[in-house]
Amino acid sequence: MTESGAEPTIFERIAAREIPADIVAETDRIVAFHDIAPKAPVHVVVTPKQGRYRDVVELANGDPALLAELVAVARDVAADLSDGDFRLVFNPGGGAGQTVFHVRAHVLAGGLEEGSLAG
Ligand code: 5GP
């Protein structure tokens, strides 16, 4: 259980090392790991370790410093794993493809084709 009493999300469980993932970067509050179903040569999920914020809008309003930290980790991942150029994709809302309500960003990098966006 989390401090809110809810079941931990899959991303909280990855951050806690309860579910294996290929973690490529982390800070005290952020974790970044390779997506299990990559949609680009480099496809890394970057997310807060705690699932307090459902989507990027809530995160921006509730803790803008944490959002800035997430973006900085995304930048570092793109620099470390590719040439530093990257797309940063959020999918807030079920209609945009979100199925787990724990904010995360997709870093897409490395040989991106025009118009290739992750779902
Ligand atoms: P979204 O819901 O933001 O569109 O995408 C969530 C992403 O998490 C998906 O791209 C999916 O492939 C990835 N994902 C879901 N479960 C796991 C998992 O257990 N391990 C890893 N590494 N990625 C996952």
PDB file of C-alpha atoms in Angstrom, residues 25-111:
ATOM      1  CA  ALA A  25      18.789   6.950 -14.422  1.00  0.00           C
ATOM      2  CA  GLU A  26      17.304   8.021 -11.125  1.00  0.00           C
ATOM      3  CA  THR A  27      17.262  10.774  -8.544  1.00  0.00           C
ATOM      4  CA  ASP A  28      15.708  10.765  -5.080  1.00  0.00           C
ATOM      5  CA  ARG A  29      12.285  11.412  -6.629  1.00  0.00           C
ATOM      6  CA  ILE A  30      12.515  10.316 -10.285  1.00  0.00           C
ATOM      7  CA  VAL A  31      13.225   7.016 -12.025  1.00  0.00           C
ATOM      8  CA  ALA A  32      13.892   6.379 -15.737  1.00  0.00           C
ATOM      9  CA  PHE A  33      13.787   2.947 -17.419  1.00  0.00           C
ATOM     10  CA  HIS A  34      13.649   1.457 -20.898  1.00  0.00           C
ATOM     11  CA  ASP A  35      10.086   0.971 -22.148  1.00  0.00           C
ATOM     12  CA  ILE A  36       9.173  -2.697 -22.408  1.00  0.00           C
ATOM     13  CA  ALA A  37       7.633  -2.070 -25.872  1.00  0.00           C
ATOM     14  CA  PRO A  38       9.885   0.563 -27.479  1.00  0.00           C
ATOM     15  CA  LYS A  39       8.468   2.772 -30.219  1.00  0.00           C
ATOM     16  CA  ALA A  40      11.786   4.399 -31.111  1.00  0.00           C
ATOM     17  CA  PRO A  41      15.455   3.300 -31.072  1.00  0.00           C
ATOM     18  CA  VAL A  42      15.683   4.930 -27.644  1.00  0.00           C
ATOM     19  CA  HIS A  43      12.395   4.832 -25.693  1.00  0.00           C
ATOM     20  CA  VAL A  44      12.698   5.536 -21.985  1.00  0.00           C
ATOM     21  CA  VAL A  45       9.899   6.143 -19.483  1.00  0.00           C
ATOM     22  CA  VAL A  46      10.655   8.888 -16.926  1.00  0.00           C
ATOM     23  CA  THR A  47       8.359   9.087 -13.910  1.00  0.00           C
ATOM     24  CA  PRO A  48       8.164  10.229 -10.290  1.00  0.00           C
ATOM     25  CA  LYS A  49       8.857   7.381  -7.876  1.00  0.00           C
ATOM     26  CA  GLN A  50       5.611   8.189  -6.081  1.00  0.00           C
ATOM     27  CA  GLY A  51       2.315   8.047  -7.965  1.00  0.00           C
ATOM     28  CA  ARG A  52       0.791  11.076  -6.273  1.00  0.00           C
ATOM     29  CA  TYR A  53       0.141  12.970  -9.517  1.00  0.00           C
ATOM     30  CA  ARG A  54      -2.133  11.436 -12.120  1.00  0.00           C
ATOM     31  CA  ASP A  55      -0.938  13.377 -15.131  1.00  0.00           C
ATOM     32  CA  VAL A  56       1.356  16.174 -16.253  1.00  0.00           C
ATOM     33  CA  VAL A  57      -1.276  18.864 -15.622  1.00  0.00           C
ATOM     34  CA  GLU A  58      -1.629  17.821 -11.968  1.00  0.00           C
ATOM     35  CA  LEU A  59       2.143  17.601 -11.632  1.00  0.00           C
ATOM     36  CA  ALA A  60       2.708  21.060 -13.135  1.00  0.00           C
ATOM     37  CA  ASN A  61       0.176  22.566 -10.750  1.00  0.00           C
ATOM     38  CA  GLY A  62       1.128  20.555  -7.672  1.00  0.00           C
ATOM     39  CA  ASP A  63       4.914  20.375  -7.831  1.00  0.00           C
ATOM     40  CA  PRO A  64       6.506  22.336 -10.690  1.00  0.00           C
ATOM     41  CA  ALA A  65       9.978  21.668  -9.293  1.00  0.00           C
ATOM     42  CA  LEU A  66       9.380  17.938  -9.634  1.00  0.00           C
ATOM     43  CA  LEU A  67       8.242  18.441 -13.230  1.00  0.00           C
ATOM     44  CA  ALA A  68      11.430  20.406 -13.907  1.00  0.00           C
ATOM     45  CA  GLU A  69      13.444  17.584 -12.342  1.00  0.00           C
ATOM     46  CA  LEU A  70      11.673  15.055 -14.560  1.00  0.00           C
ATOM     47  CA  VAL A  71      12.501  17.131 -17.665  1.00  0.00           C
ATOM     48  CA  ALA A  72      16.148  17.410 -16.577  1.00  0.00           C
ATOM     49  CA  VAL A  73      16.379  13.623 -16.187  1.00  0.00           C
ATOM     50  CA  ALA A  74      14.814  13.228 -19.658  1.00  0.00           C
ATOM     51  CA  ARG A  75      17.448  15.577 -21.113  1.00  0.00           C
ATOM     52  CA  ASP A  76      20.256  13.638 -19.419  1.00  0.00           C
ATOM     53  CA  VAL A  77      18.907  10.295 -20.648  1.00  0.00           C
ATOM     54  CA  ALA A  78      18.730  11.576 -24.245  1.00  0.00           C
ATOM     55  CA  ALA A  79      22.294  12.889 -23.979  1.00  0.00           C
ATOM     56  CA  ASP A  80      23.574   9.643 -22.451  1.00  0.00           C
ATOM     57  CA  LEU A  81      21.788   7.199 -24.773  1.00  0.00           C
ATOM     58  CA  SER A  82      21.612   9.206 -28.009  1.00  0.00           C
ATOM     59  CA  ASP A  83      22.765  12.475 -29.535  1.00  0.00           C
ATOM     60  CA  GLY A  84      20.880  14.709 -27.114  1.00  0.00           C
ATOM     61  CA  ASP A  85      17.932  15.426 -29.413  1.00  0.00           C
ATOM     62  CA  PHE A  86      14.680  13.958 -28.171  1.00  0.00           C
ATOM     63  CA  ARG A  87      10.913  14.065 -28.104  1.00  0.00           C
ATOM     64  CA  LEU A  88       9.199  14.239 -24.750  1.00  0.00           C
ATOM     65  CA  VAL A  89       5.665  12.837 -24.848  1.00  0.00           C
ATOM     66  CA  PHE A  90       2.983  12.904 -22.139  1.00  0.00           C
ATOM     67  CA  ASN A  91      -0.375  11.172 -22.605  1.00  0.00           C
ATOM     68  CA  PRO A  92      -2.737  12.727 -20.062  1.00  0.00           C
ATOM     69  CA  GLY A  93      -6.249  11.352 -19.955  1.00  0.00           C
ATOM     70  CA  GLY A  94      -7.621   7.980 -20.969  1.00  0.00           C
ATOM     71  CA  GLY A  95      -8.665   9.318 -24.356  1.00  0.00           C
ATOM     72  CA  ALA A  96      -5.008  10.100 -25.097  1.00  0.00           C
ATOM     73  CA  GLY A  97      -3.995   6.528 -24.297  1.00  0.00           C
ATOM     74  CA  GLN A  98      -3.281   6.693 -20.562  1.00  0.00           C
ATOM     75  CA  THR A  99      -4.267   3.537 -18.705  1.00  0.00           C
ATOM     76  CA  VAL A 100      -2.304   3.894 -15.434  1.00  0.00           C
ATOM     77  CA  PHE A 101      -2.969   7.166 -13.619  1.00  0.00           C
ATOM     78  CA  HIS A 102       0.597   7.905 -12.537  1.00  0.00           C
ATOM     79  CA  VAL A 103       2.268  10.653 -14.545  1.00  0.00           C
ATOM     80  CA  ARG A 104       5.152   9.618 -16.778  1.00  0.00           C
ATOM     81  CA  ALA A 105       6.922  10.980 -19.827  1.00  0.00           C
ATOM     82  CA  HIS A 106       8.246   9.105 -22.820  1.00  0.00           C
ATOM     83  CA  VAL A 107      11.725  10.063 -24.042  1.00  0.00           C
ATOM     84  CA  LEU A 108      11.986   9.139 -27.716  1.00  0.00           C
ATOM     85  CA  ALA A 109      15.354   9.514 -29.389  1.00  0.00           C
ATOM     86  CA  GLY A 110      17.758   8.047 -31.905  1.00  0.00           C
ATOM     87  CA  GLY A 111      16.891   8.014 -35.592  1.00  0.00           C
TER      88      GLY A 111
END
